[in-house]
GROMACS .gro file of C-alpha atoms in nm:
model
  354
    1UNK     CA    1   0.021   0.006  -0.003
    2UNK     CA    2   0.140   0.358  -0.123
    3UNK     CA    3   0.225   0.602   0.176
    4UNK     CA    4   0.055   0.944   0.275
    5UNK     CA    5   0.236   1.248   0.051
    6UNK     CA    6   0.138   1.466   0.451
    7UNK     CA    7  -0.014   1.324   0.784
    8UNK     CA    8  -0.148   1.520   0.995
    9UNK     CA    9  -0.057   1.479   1.407
   10UNK     CA   10  -0.321   1.595   1.567
   11UNK     CA   11  -0.318   1.531   1.931
   12UNK     CA   12  -0.661   1.477   2.179
   13UNK     CA   13  -0.859   1.496   2.444
   14UNK     CA   14  -1.239   1.505   2.517
   15UNK     CA   15  -1.304   1.788   2.318
   16UNK     CA   16  -1.490   1.613   2.043
   17UNK     CA   17  -1.685   1.923   1.924
   18UNK     CA   18  -1.353   2.144   1.836
   19UNK     CA   19  -1.146   1.828   1.697
   20UNK     CA   20  -1.456   1.756   1.481
   21UNK     CA   21  -1.423   2.050   1.338
   22UNK     CA   22  -1.065   2.027   1.268
   23UNK     CA   23  -1.077   1.718   1.088
   24UNK     CA   24  -1.339   1.865   0.828
   25UNK     CA   25  -1.042   2.130   0.737
   26UNK     CA   26  -0.889   1.802   0.623
   27UNK     CA   27  -1.119   1.628   0.461
   28UNK     CA   28  -1.238   1.918   0.238
   29UNK     CA   29  -0.827   1.925   0.132
   30UNK     CA   30  -0.793   1.880  -0.217
   31UNK     CA   31  -0.486   1.729  -0.164
   32UNK     CA   32  -0.672   1.436  -0.105
   33UNK     CA   33  -0.336   1.169  -0.043
   34UNK     CA   34  -0.316   1.206   0.328
   35UNK     CA   35  -0.371   1.102   0.673
   36UNK     CA   36  -0.433   1.199   0.985
   37UNK     CA   37  -0.305   1.024   1.348
   38UNK     CA   38  -0.563   1.131   1.630
   39UNK     CA   39  -0.348   1.121   1.895
   40UNK     CA   40  -0.561   1.021   2.217
   41UNK     CA   41  -0.429   1.175   2.553
   42UNK     CA   42  -0.600   0.945   2.782
   43UNK     CA   43  -0.991   1.108   2.676
   44UNK     CA   44  -1.326   0.924   2.827
   45UNK     CA   45  -1.520   0.690   2.736
   46UNK     CA   46  -1.783   0.882   2.514
   47UNK     CA   47  -1.521   1.097   2.313
   48UNK     CA   48  -1.300   0.726   2.250
   49UNK     CA   49  -1.634   0.541   2.107
   50UNK     CA   50  -1.658   0.884   1.878
   51UNK     CA   51  -1.316   0.908   1.809
   52UNK     CA   52  -1.358   0.510   1.662
   53UNK     CA   53  -1.682   0.563   1.392
   54UNK     CA   54  -1.472   0.796   1.254
   55UNK     CA   55  -1.207   0.619   1.251
   56UNK     CA   56  -1.404   0.380   1.105
   57UNK     CA   57  -1.571   0.565   0.851
   58UNK     CA   58  -1.228   0.775   0.708
   59UNK     CA   59  -0.954   0.544   0.729
   60UNK     CA   60  -0.724   0.823   0.652
   61UNK     CA   61  -0.787   0.879   0.994
   62UNK     CA   62  -0.610   0.653   1.191
   63UNK     CA   63  -0.763   0.717   1.621
   64UNK     CA   64  -0.415   0.602   1.824
   65UNK     CA   65  -0.447   0.595   2.225
   66UNK     CA   66  -0.094   0.762   2.336
   67UNK     CA   67   0.162   0.464   2.471
   68UNK     CA   68   0.413   0.645   2.630
   69UNK     CA   69   0.405   0.734   3.005
   70UNK     CA   70   0.404   1.078   2.991
   71UNK     CA   71   0.120   1.278   2.944
   72UNK     CA   72   0.079   1.592   2.693
   73UNK     CA   73   0.012   1.670   2.385
   74UNK     CA   74   0.454   1.705   2.333
   75UNK     CA   75   0.417   1.311   2.449
   76UNK     CA   76   0.121   1.249   2.158
   77UNK     CA   77   0.277   1.391   1.904
   78UNK     CA   78   0.617   1.190   1.927
   79UNK     CA   79   0.410   0.850   1.937
   80UNK     CA   80   0.234   1.050   1.635
   81UNK     CA   81   0.610   1.124   1.436
   82UNK     CA   82   0.701   0.800   1.523
   83UNK     CA   83   0.415   0.582   1.333
   84UNK     CA   84   0.333   0.829   1.079
   85UNK     CA   85   0.431   0.662   0.668
   86UNK     CA   86   0.354   1.024   0.455
   87UNK     CA   87   0.667   1.196   0.363
   88UNK     CA   88   0.581   1.580   0.546
   89UNK     CA   89   0.478   1.597   0.849
   90UNK     CA   90   0.161   1.928   0.980
   91UNK     CA   91   0.130   1.936   1.309
   92UNK     CA   92  -0.259   2.025   1.444
   93UNK     CA   93  -0.377   2.109   1.721
   94UNK     CA   94  -0.740   1.922   1.804
   95UNK     CA   95  -0.920   2.295   1.747
   96UNK     CA   96  -0.701   2.433   1.479
   97UNK     CA   97  -0.794   2.439   1.141
   98UNK     CA   98  -0.639   2.435   0.808
   99UNK     CA   99  -0.741   2.639   0.466
  100UNK     CA  100  -0.869   2.404   0.214
  101UNK     CA  101  -0.574   2.378   0.030
  102UNK     CA  102  -0.370   2.402   0.261
  103UNK     CA  103  -0.246   2.078   0.211
  104UNK     CA  104  -0.181   2.093  -0.195
  105UNK     CA  105   0.039   2.433  -0.185
  106UNK     CA  106   0.264   2.313   0.041
  107UNK     CA  107   0.312   1.969  -0.129
  108UNK     CA  108   0.379   2.155  -0.468
  109UNK     CA  109   0.643   2.421  -0.254
  110UNK     CA  110   0.803   2.119  -0.011
  111UNK     CA  111   0.854   1.897  -0.445
  112UNK     CA  112   0.964   2.260  -0.619
  113UNK     CA  113   1.240   2.342  -0.330
  114UNK     CA  114   1.392   1.999  -0.219
  115UNK     CA  115   1.612   2.198  -0.012
  116UNK     CA  116   1.378   2.265   0.192
  117UNK     CA  117   1.410   2.050   0.565
  118UNK     CA  118   1.061   2.295   0.637
  119UNK     CA  119   0.859   2.575   0.466
  120UNK     CA  120   0.637   2.772   0.730
  121UNK     CA  121   0.338   2.929   0.641
  122UNK     CA  122   0.139   3.232   0.742
  123UNK     CA  123  -0.166   3.147   1.029
  124UNK     CA  124  -0.502   3.303   1.030
  125UNK     CA  125  -0.663   3.427   1.386
  126UNK     CA  126  -1.007   3.298   1.412
  127UNK     CA  127  -1.366   3.242   1.663
  128UNK     CA  128  -1.573   3.000   1.657
  129UNK     CA  129  -1.471   2.907   1.209
  130UNK     CA  130  -1.211   3.001   0.993
  131UNK     CA  131  -1.254   3.337   0.832
  132UNK     CA  132  -1.448   3.515   1.115
  133UNK     CA  133  -1.127   3.733   1.144
  134UNK     CA  134  -0.960   3.926   0.916
  135UNK     CA  135  -0.587   3.937   1.095
  136UNK     CA  136  -0.263   3.700   1.075
  137UNK     CA  137  -0.068   3.568   1.407
  138UNK     CA  138   0.228   3.720   1.340
  139UNK     CA  139   0.357   3.927   1.069
  140UNK     CA  140   0.688   3.960   0.921
  141UNK     CA  141   0.956   4.160   1.027
  142UNK     CA  142   1.319   4.268   0.926
  143UNK     CA  143   1.388   4.072   1.242
  144UNK     CA  144   1.635   3.783   1.263
  145UNK     CA  145   1.341   3.457   1.319
  146UNK     CA  146   1.583   3.401   1.627
  147UNK     CA  147   1.559   3.688   1.752
  148UNK     CA  148   1.223   3.701   1.741
  149UNK     CA  149   1.140   3.390   1.954
  150UNK     CA  150   1.408   3.521   2.208
  151UNK     CA  151   1.182   3.860   2.169
  152UNK     CA  152   0.879   3.626   2.268
  153UNK     CA  153   0.812   3.696   1.945
  154UNK     CA  154   0.758   3.422   1.783
  155UNK     CA  155   0.680   3.440   1.379
  156UNK     CA  156   0.503   3.161   1.376
  157UNK     CA  157   0.337   2.893   1.563
  158UNK     CA  158   0.267   2.506   1.619
  159UNK     CA  159   0.108   2.439   1.223
  160UNK     CA  160   0.297   2.736   1.026
  161UNK     CA  161   0.580   2.484   0.981
  162UNK     CA  162   0.563   2.159   0.717
  163UNK     CA  163   0.809   1.939   0.797
  164UNK     CA  164   1.008   1.702   0.598
  165UNK     CA  165   0.969   1.366   0.810
  166UNK     CA  166   1.312   1.285   0.685
  167UNK     CA  167   1.495   1.609   0.886
  168UNK     CA  168   1.275   1.617   1.261
  169UNK     CA  169   1.568   1.341   1.331
  170UNK     CA  170   1.821   1.589   1.306
  171UNK     CA  171   1.580   1.803   1.591
  172UNK     CA  172   1.536   1.486   1.774
  173UNK     CA  173   1.099   1.485   1.897
  174UNK     CA  174   0.950   1.809   2.061
  175UNK     CA  175   1.005   1.819   2.457
  176UNK     CA  176   0.766   1.598   2.658
  177UNK     CA  177   0.864   1.725   3.052
  178UNK     CA  178   0.817   2.124   2.909
  179UNK     CA  179   0.488   2.186   3.069
  180UNK     CA  180   0.416   2.537   2.845
  181UNK     CA  181   0.637   2.711   2.613
  182UNK     CA  182   0.620   2.331   2.364
  183UNK     CA  183   0.657   2.527   2.021
  184UNK     CA  184   0.965   2.753   2.108
  185UNK     CA  185   1.222   2.503   2.232
  186UNK     CA  186   1.129   2.293   1.928
  187UNK     CA  187   1.105   2.524   1.686
  188UNK     CA  188   1.397   2.745   1.863
  189UNK     CA  189   1.604   2.419   1.877
  190UNK     CA  190   1.545   2.390   1.509
  191UNK     CA  191   1.687   2.673   1.418
  192UNK     CA  192   2.001   2.646   1.604
  193UNK     CA  193   1.969   2.319   1.459
  194UNK     CA  194   2.062   2.490   1.136
  195UNK     CA  195   1.778   2.342   0.951
  196UNK     CA  196   1.673   2.470   0.632
  197UNK     CA  197   1.410   2.639   0.544
  198UNK     CA  198   1.162   2.919   0.380
  199UNK     CA  199   0.905   3.119   0.516
  200UNK     CA  200   0.610   3.130   0.242
  201UNK     CA  201   0.393   3.429   0.220
  202UNK     CA  202  -0.008   3.291   0.200
  203UNK     CA  203  -0.184   3.239   0.541
  204UNK     CA  204  -0.342   2.863   0.568
  205UNK     CA  205  -0.418   2.795   0.900
  206UNK     CA  206  -0.645   2.899   1.169
  207UNK     CA  207  -0.530   2.974   1.551
  208UNK     CA  208  -0.884   2.971   1.730
  209UNK     CA  209  -0.822   3.202   1.970
  210UNK     CA  210  -0.808   3.140   2.394
  211UNK     CA  211  -1.071   3.246   2.588
  212UNK     CA  212  -0.984   3.483   2.848
  213UNK     CA  213  -0.992   3.399   3.115
  214UNK     CA  214  -0.763   3.069   3.003
  215UNK     CA  215  -0.536   3.305   2.899
  216UNK     CA  216  -0.156   3.253   3.082
  217UNK     CA  217  -0.386   3.114   3.377
  218UNK     CA  218  -0.156   2.698   3.422
  219UNK     CA  219   0.121   2.925   3.280
  220UNK     CA  220   0.206   3.087   3.605
  221UNK     CA  221   0.201   2.835   3.859
  222UNK     CA  222   0.564   2.792   3.996
  223UNK     CA  223   0.545   2.395   3.823
  224UNK     CA  224   0.510   2.635   3.485
  225UNK     CA  225   0.790   2.864   3.635
  226UNK     CA  226   1.005   2.630   3.741
  227UNK     CA  227   1.028   2.480   3.419
  228UNK     CA  228   1.111   2.815   3.270
  229UNK     CA  229   1.445   2.831   3.434
  230UNK     CA  230   1.501   2.505   3.323
  231UNK     CA  231   1.363   2.587   2.970
  232UNK     CA  232   1.609   2.848   2.952
  233UNK     CA  233   1.938   2.700   3.109
  234UNK     CA  234   1.919   2.461   2.845
  235UNK     CA  235   1.872   2.619   2.530
  236UNK     CA  236   2.149   2.944   2.702
  237UNK     CA  237   2.362   2.628   2.703
  238UNK     CA  238   2.253   2.518   2.342
  239UNK     CA  239   2.358   2.923   2.252
  240UNK     CA  240   2.670   2.831   2.365
  241UNK     CA  241   2.738   2.553   2.173
  242UNK     CA  242   2.593   2.596   1.907
  243UNK     CA  243   2.838   2.901   1.909
  244UNK     CA  244   2.594   3.146   1.897
  245UNK     CA  245   2.580   3.308   2.174
  246UNK     CA  246   2.611   3.671   2.093
  247UNK     CA  247   2.597   4.038   2.341
  248UNK     CA  248   2.253   4.121   2.179
  249UNK     CA  249   2.113   3.838   2.299
  250UNK     CA  250   2.293   3.754   2.583
  251UNK     CA  251   2.078   4.073   2.647
  252UNK     CA  252   1.787   3.902   2.504
  253UNK     CA  253   1.806   3.626   2.777
  254UNK     CA  254   1.866   3.891   3.069
  255UNK     CA  255   1.493   4.036   2.911
  256UNK     CA  256   1.371   3.657   2.930
  257UNK     CA  257   1.517   3.662   3.368
  258UNK     CA  258   1.413   3.960   3.461
  259UNK     CA  259   1.006   3.853   3.311
  260UNK     CA  260   0.994   3.570   3.499
  261UNK     CA  261   1.137   3.755   3.867
  262UNK     CA  262   0.860   4.029   3.767
  263UNK     CA  263   0.707   3.678   3.721
  264UNK     CA  264   0.725   3.498   4.025
  265UNK     CA  265   0.681   3.907   4.195
  266UNK     CA  266   0.314   3.861   4.058
  267UNK     CA  267   0.297   3.524   4.257
  268UNK     CA  268   0.399   3.687   4.548
  269UNK     CA  269   0.730   3.466   4.583
  270UNK     CA  270   1.017   3.700   4.560
  271UNK     CA  271   1.267   3.540   4.685
  272UNK     CA  272   1.283   3.275   4.422
  273UNK     CA  273   1.225   3.662   4.212
  274UNK     CA  274   1.539   3.701   4.317
  275UNK     CA  275   1.774   3.448   4.318
  276UNK     CA  276   1.622   3.371   3.916
  277UNK     CA  277   1.767   3.752   3.861
  278UNK     CA  278   2.104   3.602   4.040
  279UNK     CA  279   2.173   3.383   3.750
  280UNK     CA  280   2.221   3.640   3.499
  281UNK     CA  281   2.490   3.830   3.689
  282UNK     CA  282   2.628   3.492   3.725
  283UNK     CA  283   2.606   3.333   3.378
  284UNK     CA  284   2.772   3.721   3.255
  285UNK     CA  285   2.446   3.739   3.086
  286UNK     CA  286   2.415   4.177   3.257
  287UNK     CA  287   2.755   4.388   3.426
  288UNK     CA  288   2.773   4.419   3.811
  289UNK     CA  289   2.565   4.743   3.787
  290UNK     CA  290   2.275   4.605   3.587
  291UNK     CA  291   2.206   4.356   3.813
  292UNK     CA  292   2.136   4.614   4.080
  293UNK     CA  293   1.966   4.864   3.922
  294UNK     CA  294   1.708   4.530   3.868
  295UNK     CA  295   1.730   4.350   4.157
  296UNK     CA  296   1.642   4.693   4.322
  297UNK     CA  297   1.341   4.698   4.043
  298UNK     CA  298   1.252   4.393   4.221
  299UNK     CA  299   1.309   4.523   4.521
  300UNK     CA  300   0.996   4.762   4.462
  301UNK     CA  301   0.814   4.638   4.271
  302UNK     CA  302   0.799   4.290   4.555
  303UNK     CA  303   0.717   4.607   4.828
  304UNK     CA  304   0.383   4.709   4.559
  305UNK     CA  305   0.284   4.363   4.478
  306UNK     CA  306   0.269   4.356   4.882
  307UNK     CA  307  -0.135   4.312   5.028
  308UNK     CA  308  -0.155   4.408   5.349
  309UNK     CA  309  -0.545   4.448   5.350
  310UNK     CA  310  -0.855   4.415   5.126
  311UNK     CA  311  -0.905   4.802   5.147
  312UNK     CA  312  -1.095   4.856   4.784
  313UNK     CA  313  -0.903   5.216   4.736
  314UNK     CA  314  -0.530   5.072   4.900
  315UNK     CA  315  -0.493   4.837   4.643
  316UNK     CA  316  -0.643   5.050   4.326
  317UNK     CA  317  -0.348   5.207   4.465
  318UNK     CA  318  -0.108   4.978   4.478
  319UNK     CA  319  -0.136   4.838   4.106
  320UNK     CA  320  -0.098   5.205   3.993
  321UNK     CA  321   0.265   5.213   4.175
  322UNK     CA  322   0.299   4.900   4.037
  323UNK     CA  323   0.214   5.057   3.692
  324UNK     CA  324   0.459   5.384   3.747
  325UNK     CA  325   0.767   5.114   3.900
  326UNK     CA  326   0.772   4.920   3.523
  327UNK     CA  327   0.739   5.342   3.372
  328UNK     CA  328   1.046   5.461   3.656
  329UNK     CA  329   1.285   5.201   3.613
  330UNK     CA  330   1.173   5.168   3.184
  331UNK     CA  331   1.397   5.528   3.236
  332UNK     CA  332   1.742   5.386   3.436
  333UNK     CA  333   1.721   4.988   3.294
  334UNK     CA  334   1.842   4.931   2.948
  335UNK     CA  335   1.650   4.995   2.701
  336UNK     CA  336   1.454   4.679   2.655
  337UNK     CA  337   1.504   4.482   2.930
  338UNK     CA  338   1.166   4.490   3.065
  339UNK     CA  339   0.917   4.314   2.857
  340UNK     CA  340   0.701   4.459   2.708
  341UNK     CA  341   0.445   4.179   2.519
  342UNK     CA  342   0.480   4.154   2.102
  343UNK     CA  343   0.157   4.327   1.947
  344UNK     CA  344   0.239   4.138   1.652
  345UNK     CA  345   0.124   3.824   1.816
  346UNK     CA  346  -0.227   3.919   1.776
  347UNK     CA  347  -0.282   4.276   1.601
  348UNK     CA  348  -0.155   4.230   1.190
  349UNK     CA  349  -0.505   4.323   0.951
  350UNK     CA  350  -0.499   4.036   0.679
  351UNK     CA  351  -0.680   4.101   0.349
  352UNK     CA  352  -0.936   3.877   0.324
  353UNK     CA  353  -0.920   3.516   0.211
  354UNK     CA  354  -1.028   3.335  -0.106
   0.00000   0.00000   0.00000
């Protein structure tokens, strides 16, 4: 039996309605030579029954029960990658979608450029149905893509790349032990590994905008913050080993550590915050003067996060003082060291898609 041209790998758990929309977007592809591997991360019995019915009705959609001990989307992506038969691989999250011509266009581009390890395609935001927003997930900039990842202004997300299956062996699988920022780690590792890629202008996949109340809640837990620190340390080692740690990138790493310290402050982890910032001095990311300025900034910021009462007026004053503290130290510290989240993540206009 001939292997499919493209394998689409979808990790999922108990979100059958959203998954149906993702699967419909694959069924509607103009290119028909594909397989979908739906890797289940431990769904309930009702969801499993529906997934089995779907796979029985459409042989190109394969239900795969995760066998790995480790849970999570990355473990599911790895399991799907190991059994995928396609020449090319696309990772699609179960709440996202592909445009009807996505597979055909990506396949043609990769076939026309055999030197590429991966091709990058634009991603469009949506809320309920693809096309209900006309915003690109991120915009092109005249900045090195590695630096954009370090600036927390990622130029692409999970579904944007199409990977030549053989190329994935050059960088290894997804890190199954990172509870968040998996995309950031995986894609930066590909860039550090010098995989050959090209960015194509057309937007052909859709990323569902999360509900506001769900954004960032888990990523601020102590487990996630400690994971971030370990991830930054590993990535820093990779940059050093690859000879890619320039002075400007030292600054970007220092900004990541300062952001992490600020997040600890917000979560009332003042001691952890000061310890994290000290790493920058130990790793020679900042000089002694900047280190001391940063320490003072964190100490002042930490004071204004103290909750001495539930008085609404006092809480409002403290919120204002935290904002003023950031403004003041933005002038004292080296420009840009205090991270301001990039607005190109969600505010770039896009022409209407056909």
